[in-house]
Coordinates of C-alpha atoms in Angstrom, one line a residue:
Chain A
X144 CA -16.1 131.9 7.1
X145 CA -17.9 133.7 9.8
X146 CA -15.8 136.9 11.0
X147 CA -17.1 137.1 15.1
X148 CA -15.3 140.2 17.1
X149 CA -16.0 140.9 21.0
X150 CA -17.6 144.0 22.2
X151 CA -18.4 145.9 25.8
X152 CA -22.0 144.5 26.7
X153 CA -21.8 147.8 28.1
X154 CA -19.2 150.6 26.7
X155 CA -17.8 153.0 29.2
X156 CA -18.9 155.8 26.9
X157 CA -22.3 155.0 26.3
X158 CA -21.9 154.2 22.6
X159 CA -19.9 157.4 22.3
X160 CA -17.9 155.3 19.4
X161 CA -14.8 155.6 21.6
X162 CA -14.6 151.8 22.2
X163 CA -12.2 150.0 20.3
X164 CA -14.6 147.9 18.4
X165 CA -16.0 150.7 16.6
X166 CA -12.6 150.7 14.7
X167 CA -13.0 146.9 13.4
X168 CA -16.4 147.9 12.9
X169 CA -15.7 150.4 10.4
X170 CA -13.2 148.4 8.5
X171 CA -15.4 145.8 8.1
X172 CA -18.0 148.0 6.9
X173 CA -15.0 149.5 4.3
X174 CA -14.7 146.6 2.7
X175 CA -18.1 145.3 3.1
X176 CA -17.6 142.0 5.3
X177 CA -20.6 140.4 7.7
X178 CA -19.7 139.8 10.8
X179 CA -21.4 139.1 14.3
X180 CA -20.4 140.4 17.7
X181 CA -20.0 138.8 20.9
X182 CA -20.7 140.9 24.0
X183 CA -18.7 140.7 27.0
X184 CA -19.1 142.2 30.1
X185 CA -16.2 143.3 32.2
X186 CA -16.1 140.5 34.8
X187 CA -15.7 138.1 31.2
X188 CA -13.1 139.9 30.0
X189 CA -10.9 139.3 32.7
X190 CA -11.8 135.5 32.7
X191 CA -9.7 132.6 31.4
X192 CA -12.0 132.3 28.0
X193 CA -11.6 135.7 27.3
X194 CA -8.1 135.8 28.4
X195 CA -7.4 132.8 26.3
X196 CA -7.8 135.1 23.3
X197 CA -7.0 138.4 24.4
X198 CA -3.7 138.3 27.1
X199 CA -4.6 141.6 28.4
X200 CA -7.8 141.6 28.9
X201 CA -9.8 143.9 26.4
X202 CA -11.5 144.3 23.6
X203 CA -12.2 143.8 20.3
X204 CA -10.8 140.5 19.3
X205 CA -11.2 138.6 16.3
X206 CA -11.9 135.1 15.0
X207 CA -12.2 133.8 11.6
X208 CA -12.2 130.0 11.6
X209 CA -9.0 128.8 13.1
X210 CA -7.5 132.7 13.6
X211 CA -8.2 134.5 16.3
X212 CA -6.7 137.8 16.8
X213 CA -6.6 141.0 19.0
X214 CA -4.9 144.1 19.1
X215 CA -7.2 146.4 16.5
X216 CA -4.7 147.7 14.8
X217 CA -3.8 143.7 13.6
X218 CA -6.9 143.2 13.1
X219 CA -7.5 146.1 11.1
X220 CA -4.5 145.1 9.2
X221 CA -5.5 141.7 8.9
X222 CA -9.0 142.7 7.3
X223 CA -7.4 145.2 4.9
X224 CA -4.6 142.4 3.9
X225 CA -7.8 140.2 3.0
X226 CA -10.5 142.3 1.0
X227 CA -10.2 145.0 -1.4
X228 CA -11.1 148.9 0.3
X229 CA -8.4 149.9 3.4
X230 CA -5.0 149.3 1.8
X231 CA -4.1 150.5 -1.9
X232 CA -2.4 147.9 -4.3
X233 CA 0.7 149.6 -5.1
X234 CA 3.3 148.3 -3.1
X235 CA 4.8 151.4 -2.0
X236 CA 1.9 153.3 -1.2
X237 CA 1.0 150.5 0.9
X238 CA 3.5 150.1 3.1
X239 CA 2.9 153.9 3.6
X240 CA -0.8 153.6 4.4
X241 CA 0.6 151.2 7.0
X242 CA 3.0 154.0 8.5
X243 CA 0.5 155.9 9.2
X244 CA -1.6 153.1 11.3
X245 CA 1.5 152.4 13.0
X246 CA 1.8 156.3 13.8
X247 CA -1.8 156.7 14.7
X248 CA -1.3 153.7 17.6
X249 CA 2.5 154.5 18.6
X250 CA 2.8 158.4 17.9
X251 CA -0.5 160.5 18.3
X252 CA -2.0 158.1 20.2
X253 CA 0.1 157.7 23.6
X254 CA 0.4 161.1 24.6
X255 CA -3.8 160.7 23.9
X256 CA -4.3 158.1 26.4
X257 CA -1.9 160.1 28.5
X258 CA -5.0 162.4 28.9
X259 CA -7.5 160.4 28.8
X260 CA -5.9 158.9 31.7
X261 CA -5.0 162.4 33.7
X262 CA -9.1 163.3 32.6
X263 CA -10.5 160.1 34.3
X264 CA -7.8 158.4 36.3
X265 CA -6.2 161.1 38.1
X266 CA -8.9 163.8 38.3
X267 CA -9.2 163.2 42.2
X268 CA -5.1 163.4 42.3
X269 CA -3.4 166.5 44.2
X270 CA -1.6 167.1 41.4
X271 CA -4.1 167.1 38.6
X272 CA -4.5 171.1 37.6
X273 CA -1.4 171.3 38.0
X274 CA -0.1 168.7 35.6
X275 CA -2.8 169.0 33.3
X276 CA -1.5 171.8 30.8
X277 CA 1.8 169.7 30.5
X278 CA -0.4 166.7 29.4
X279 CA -2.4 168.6 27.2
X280 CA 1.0 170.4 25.7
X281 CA 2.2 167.1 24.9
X282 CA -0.9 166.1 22.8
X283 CA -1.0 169.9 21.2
X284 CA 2.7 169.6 19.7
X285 CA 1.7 165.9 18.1
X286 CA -1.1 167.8 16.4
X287 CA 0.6 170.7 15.2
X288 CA 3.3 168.1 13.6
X289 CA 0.1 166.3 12.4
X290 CA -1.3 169.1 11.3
X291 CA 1.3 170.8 8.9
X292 CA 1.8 166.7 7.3
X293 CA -1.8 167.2 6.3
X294 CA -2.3 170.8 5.3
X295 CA -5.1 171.0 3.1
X296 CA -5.5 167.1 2.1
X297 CA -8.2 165.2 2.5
X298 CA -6.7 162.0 3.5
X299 CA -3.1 161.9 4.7
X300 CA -1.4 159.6 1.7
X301 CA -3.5 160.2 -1.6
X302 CA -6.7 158.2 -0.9
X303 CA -8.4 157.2 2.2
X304 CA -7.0 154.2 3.7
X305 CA -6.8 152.0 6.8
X306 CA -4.0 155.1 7.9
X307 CA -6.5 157.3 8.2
X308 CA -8.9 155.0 9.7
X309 CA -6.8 154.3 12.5
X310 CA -5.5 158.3 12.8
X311 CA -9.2 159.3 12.9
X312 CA -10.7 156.7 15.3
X313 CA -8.1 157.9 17.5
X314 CA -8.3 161.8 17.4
X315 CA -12.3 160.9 17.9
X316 CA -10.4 160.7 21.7
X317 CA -10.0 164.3 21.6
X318 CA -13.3 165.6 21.3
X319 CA -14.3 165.9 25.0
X320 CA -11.4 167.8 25.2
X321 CA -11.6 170.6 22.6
X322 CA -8.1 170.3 21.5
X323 CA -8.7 169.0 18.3
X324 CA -11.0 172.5 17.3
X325 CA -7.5 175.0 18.2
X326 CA -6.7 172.6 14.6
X327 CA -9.4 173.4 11.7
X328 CA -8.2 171.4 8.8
X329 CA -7.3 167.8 11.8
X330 CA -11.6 168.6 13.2
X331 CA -12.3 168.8 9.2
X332 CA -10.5 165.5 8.7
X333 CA -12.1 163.8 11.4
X334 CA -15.5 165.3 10.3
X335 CA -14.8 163.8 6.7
X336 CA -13.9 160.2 8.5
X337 CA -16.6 160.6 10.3
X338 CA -19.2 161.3 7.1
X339 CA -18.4 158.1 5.2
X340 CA -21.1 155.9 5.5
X341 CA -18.8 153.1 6.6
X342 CA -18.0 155.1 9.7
X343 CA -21.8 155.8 10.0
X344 CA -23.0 151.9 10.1
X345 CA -19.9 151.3 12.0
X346 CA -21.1 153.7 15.3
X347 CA -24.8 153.1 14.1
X348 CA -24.0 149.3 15.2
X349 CA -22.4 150.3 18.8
X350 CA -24.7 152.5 19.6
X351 CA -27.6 150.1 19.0
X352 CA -25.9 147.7 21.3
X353 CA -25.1 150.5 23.7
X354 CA -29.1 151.9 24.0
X355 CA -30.0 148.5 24.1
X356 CA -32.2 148.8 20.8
X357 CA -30.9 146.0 19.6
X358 CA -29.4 142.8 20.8
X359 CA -26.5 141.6 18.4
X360 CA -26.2 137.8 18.8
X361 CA -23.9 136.8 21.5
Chain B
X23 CA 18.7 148.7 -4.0
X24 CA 20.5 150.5 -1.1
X25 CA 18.7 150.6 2.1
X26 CA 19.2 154.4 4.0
X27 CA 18.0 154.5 7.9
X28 CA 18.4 157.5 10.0
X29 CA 19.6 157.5 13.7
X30 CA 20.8 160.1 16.2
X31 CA 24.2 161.3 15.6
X32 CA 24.5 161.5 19.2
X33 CA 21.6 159.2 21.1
X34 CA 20.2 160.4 24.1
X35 CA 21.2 157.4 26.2
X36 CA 24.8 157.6 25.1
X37 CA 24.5 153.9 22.9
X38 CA 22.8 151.8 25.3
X39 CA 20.7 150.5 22.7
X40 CA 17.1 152.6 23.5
X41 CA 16.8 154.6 20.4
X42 CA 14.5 153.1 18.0
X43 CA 16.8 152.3 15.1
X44 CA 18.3 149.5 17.2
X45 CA 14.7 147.9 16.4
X46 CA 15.5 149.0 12.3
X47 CA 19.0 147.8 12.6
X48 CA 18.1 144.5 14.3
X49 CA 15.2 143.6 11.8
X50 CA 17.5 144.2 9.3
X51 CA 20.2 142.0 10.4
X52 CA 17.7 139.1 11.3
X53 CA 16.7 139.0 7.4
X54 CA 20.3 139.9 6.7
X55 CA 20.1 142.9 4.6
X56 CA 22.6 145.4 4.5
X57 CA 21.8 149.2 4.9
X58 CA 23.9 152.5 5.3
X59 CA 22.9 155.1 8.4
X60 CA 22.4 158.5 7.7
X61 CA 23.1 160.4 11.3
X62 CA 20.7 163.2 12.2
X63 CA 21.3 166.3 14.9
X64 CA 18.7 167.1 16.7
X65 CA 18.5 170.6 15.0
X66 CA 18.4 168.8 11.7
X67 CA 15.8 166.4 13.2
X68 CA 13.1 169.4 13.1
X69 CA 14.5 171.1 9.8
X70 CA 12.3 170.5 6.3
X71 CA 14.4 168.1 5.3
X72 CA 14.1 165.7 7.4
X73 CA 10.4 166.3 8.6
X74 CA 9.8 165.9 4.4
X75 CA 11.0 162.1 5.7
X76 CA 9.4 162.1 9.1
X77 CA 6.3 164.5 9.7
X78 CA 7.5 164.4 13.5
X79 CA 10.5 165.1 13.8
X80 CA 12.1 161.8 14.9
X81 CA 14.8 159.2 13.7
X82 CA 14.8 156.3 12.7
X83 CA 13.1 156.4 9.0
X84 CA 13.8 154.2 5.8
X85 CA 14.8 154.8 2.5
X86 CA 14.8 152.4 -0.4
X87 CA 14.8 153.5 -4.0
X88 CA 11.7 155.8 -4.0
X89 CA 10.3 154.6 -1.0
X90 CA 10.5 156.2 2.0
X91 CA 8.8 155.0 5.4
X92 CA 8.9 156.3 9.2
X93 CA 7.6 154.8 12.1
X94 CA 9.7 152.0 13.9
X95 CA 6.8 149.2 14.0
X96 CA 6.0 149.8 10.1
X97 CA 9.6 149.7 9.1
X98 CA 9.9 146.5 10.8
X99 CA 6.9 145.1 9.1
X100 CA 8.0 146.3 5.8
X101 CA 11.3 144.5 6.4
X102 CA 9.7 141.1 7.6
X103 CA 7.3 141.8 4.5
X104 CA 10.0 141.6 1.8
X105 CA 13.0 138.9 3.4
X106 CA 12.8 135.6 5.0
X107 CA 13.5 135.4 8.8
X108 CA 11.0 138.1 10.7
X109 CA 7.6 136.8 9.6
X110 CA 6.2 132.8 9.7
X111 CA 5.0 131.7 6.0
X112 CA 1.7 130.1 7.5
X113 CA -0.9 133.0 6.6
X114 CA -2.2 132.9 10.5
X115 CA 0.9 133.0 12.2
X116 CA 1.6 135.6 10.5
X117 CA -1.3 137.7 11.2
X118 CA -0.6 136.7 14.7
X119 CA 2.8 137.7 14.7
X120 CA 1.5 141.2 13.6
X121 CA -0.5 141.2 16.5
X122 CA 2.0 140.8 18.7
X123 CA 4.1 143.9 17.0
X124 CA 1.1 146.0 17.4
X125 CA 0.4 144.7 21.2
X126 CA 4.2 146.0 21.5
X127 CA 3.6 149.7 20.1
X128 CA -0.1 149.9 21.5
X129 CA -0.4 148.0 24.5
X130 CA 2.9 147.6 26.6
X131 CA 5.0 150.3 25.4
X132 CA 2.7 153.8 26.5
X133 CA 2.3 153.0 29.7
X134 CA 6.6 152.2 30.1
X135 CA 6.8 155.9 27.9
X136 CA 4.7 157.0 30.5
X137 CA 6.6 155.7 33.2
X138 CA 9.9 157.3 31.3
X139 CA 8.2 160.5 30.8
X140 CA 7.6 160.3 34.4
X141 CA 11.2 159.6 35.2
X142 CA 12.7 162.2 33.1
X143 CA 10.6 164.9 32.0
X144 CA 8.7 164.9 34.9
X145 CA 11.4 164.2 37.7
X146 CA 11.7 167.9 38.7
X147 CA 7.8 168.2 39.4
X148 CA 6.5 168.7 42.7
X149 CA 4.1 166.0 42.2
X150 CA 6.8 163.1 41.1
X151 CA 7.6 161.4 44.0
X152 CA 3.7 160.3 44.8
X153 CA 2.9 160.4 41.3
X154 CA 5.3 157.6 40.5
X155 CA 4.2 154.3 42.2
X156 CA 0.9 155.0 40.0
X157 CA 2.7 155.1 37.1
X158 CA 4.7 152.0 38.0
X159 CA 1.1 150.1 39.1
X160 CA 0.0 150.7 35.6
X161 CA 3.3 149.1 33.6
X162 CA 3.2 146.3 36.5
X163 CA -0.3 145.7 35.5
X164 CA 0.3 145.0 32.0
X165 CA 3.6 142.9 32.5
X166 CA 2.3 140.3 34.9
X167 CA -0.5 140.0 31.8
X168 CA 2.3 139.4 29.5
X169 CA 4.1 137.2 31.7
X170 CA 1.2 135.7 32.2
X171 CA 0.5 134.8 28.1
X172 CA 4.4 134.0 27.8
X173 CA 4.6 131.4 30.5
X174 CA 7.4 128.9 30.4
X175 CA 7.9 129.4 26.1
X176 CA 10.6 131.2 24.7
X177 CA 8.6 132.9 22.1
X178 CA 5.1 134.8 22.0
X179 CA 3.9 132.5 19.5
X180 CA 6.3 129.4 18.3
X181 CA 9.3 131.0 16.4
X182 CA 11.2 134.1 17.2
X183 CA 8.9 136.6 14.9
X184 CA 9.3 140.4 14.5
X185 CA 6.3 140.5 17.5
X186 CA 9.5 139.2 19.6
X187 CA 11.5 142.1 18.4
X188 CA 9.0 145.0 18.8
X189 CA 7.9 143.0 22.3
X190 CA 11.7 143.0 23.4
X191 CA 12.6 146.3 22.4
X192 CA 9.7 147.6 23.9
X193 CA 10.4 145.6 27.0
X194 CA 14.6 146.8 27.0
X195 CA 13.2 150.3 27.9
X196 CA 12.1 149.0 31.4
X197 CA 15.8 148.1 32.5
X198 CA 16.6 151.1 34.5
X199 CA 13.8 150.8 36.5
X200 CA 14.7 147.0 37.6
X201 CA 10.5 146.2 37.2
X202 CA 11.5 143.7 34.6
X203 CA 13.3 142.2 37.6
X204 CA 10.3 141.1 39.4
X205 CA 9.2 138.7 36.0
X206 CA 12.0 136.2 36.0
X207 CA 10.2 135.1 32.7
X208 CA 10.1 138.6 30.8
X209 CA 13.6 139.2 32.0
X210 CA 14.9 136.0 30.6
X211 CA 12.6 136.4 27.3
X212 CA 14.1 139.6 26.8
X213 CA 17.9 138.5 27.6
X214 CA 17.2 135.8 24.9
X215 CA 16.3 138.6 22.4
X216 CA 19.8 140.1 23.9
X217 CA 21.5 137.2 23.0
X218 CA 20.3 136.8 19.2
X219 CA 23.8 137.2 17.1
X220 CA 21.5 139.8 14.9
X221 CA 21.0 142.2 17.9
X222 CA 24.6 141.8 19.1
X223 CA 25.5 143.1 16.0
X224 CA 22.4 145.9 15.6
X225 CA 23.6 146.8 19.0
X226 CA 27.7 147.2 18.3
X227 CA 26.4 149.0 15.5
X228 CA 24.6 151.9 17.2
X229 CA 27.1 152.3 20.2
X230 CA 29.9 152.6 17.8
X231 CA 28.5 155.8 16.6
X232 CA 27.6 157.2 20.2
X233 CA 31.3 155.9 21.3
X234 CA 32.8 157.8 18.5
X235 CA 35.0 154.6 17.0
X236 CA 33.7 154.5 13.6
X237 CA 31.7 156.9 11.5
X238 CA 29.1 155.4 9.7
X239 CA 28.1 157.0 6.2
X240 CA 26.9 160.3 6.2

């Protein structure tokens, strides 16, 4: 069956990678799965046929015959569940890999998106210098705890899985910021996420759509 | 094998439910499983031992045998995984229930921990008072969305899943603040999630220990 996800016809970051597709992307790359991409601009998104599939709004979303998902880190899930590459076999160490998807999305990444939104949201605010170093405290004490889990590991539970997937596509968030560099061996696992040449086709294929080199089928 | 959770041996909101292993305790009284509580001070909370179990410092986490998990939303899953009565058989509704656990964590819960963040650790700031509304804007946003998808059903999708659970829990945080109030349809979703015998019992369960009238196994 033909795996179709949804895409910015235009990302906010320019094909930065930051968008959430690049995540669904990657996994599908892991495991080695086709798939095509819709575009949707931002006016679609917030229509009733895009709403219909996604209630808030965004993107990626997924659809697989008569599933249709959102939420990446379901969908990330879902993929893993299905093919052989993001989740291992034993039973145990699975339900860990899946921890640490569920700690990249409720754990390191809220206090992430906090910035983000004090960066871009409230920059013009009266209070944002001021608040800004408690934002930025709040993401520096996840990392440190982050940090001193991974030590000198490659991956953060034996070998890479859709944990460290999800924990590296969102520290990528950080980069603007410099945070992540104050923490060499968190900016040497993102790096090593980053190398794998899943990760590489993954942003190759956003970027395209993003410099308008190519038009993936809509 | 005996199942182990940790919880707070005295919960910041005094047993009104908040902490997150009412979510653990729930789950596990949905599928009917039994399970023994391990309380944790908040000194303890940050000592080796327990960051071995949690790398950040926080309750609740799960012990089975030679597993051991952290992370609220994974724990859950891992329950609904292994017992009847969290997850739907059919493989879609399934992965669709999952979605819903992750739109919970990902989606609707940061911007209501921001809004809490706002309300507690923020409360003494000179910028709190016009910050606020802001905040609120943002959690109303993604509630009338909700409210929106949920419409006149009792569920997200068919059956009470562990999506419900997550999405309720994640919704109970937004009491104080009486914005549920202005969604007659979330606030009645969530007081059927209230009314489930399994929560009534999840929930006696964690105010006894904050009310001091039994002592759960240490």
């Amino acid at each position: 069956m033909t795996i179709t996800i949804t895409a910015f016809e235009r990302s906010p970051d320019g094909g930065k990678g930051l968008a959430r597709d690049t995540r669904v992307r990657w996994a599908l790359e892991e495991v080695g799965q086709p798939y095509q991409v819709r575009l949707v601009s931002f006016a679609a998104m917030k229509a009733p046929a895009h709403l219909a599939l996604h209630p808030f709004g965004q993107i990626p979303t997924y659809e697989e015959g008569d599933l249709a998902l959102f939420e990446t880190g379901a969908i990330v899930l879902h993929i893993g569940e299905r093919h052989a590459g993001l989740l291992p076999t034993d039973a145990n160490a699975r339900a860990r890999a899946i921890t640490w998807m569920f700690a990249a999305v409720n754990t390191v990444e809220p206090p992430i998106l906090e910035l983000v939104t004090a960066r871009i949201l409230e920059a013009d605010k009266p209070w944002s210098n001021e608040r800004m170093p408690l934002v930025e405290e709040r993401v520096r004490g996840r990392l440190a705890q982050l940090s001193a889990r991974l030590g000198d590991a490659d991956w953060l539970d034996g070998a890479f899985s859709a944990g460290d997937l999800m924990m590296v596509s969102v520290l990528l968030r950080l980069r603007p910021s410099g945070i992540l560099d104050a923490f060499p061996n968190l900016a040497a696992y993102v790096a090593r996420g980053e190398a794998r040449p899943a990760y590489q086709r993954a942003f190759a294929a956003q970027l395209a759509v993003n410099v308008g080199h190519r038009r993936e089928p809509t």
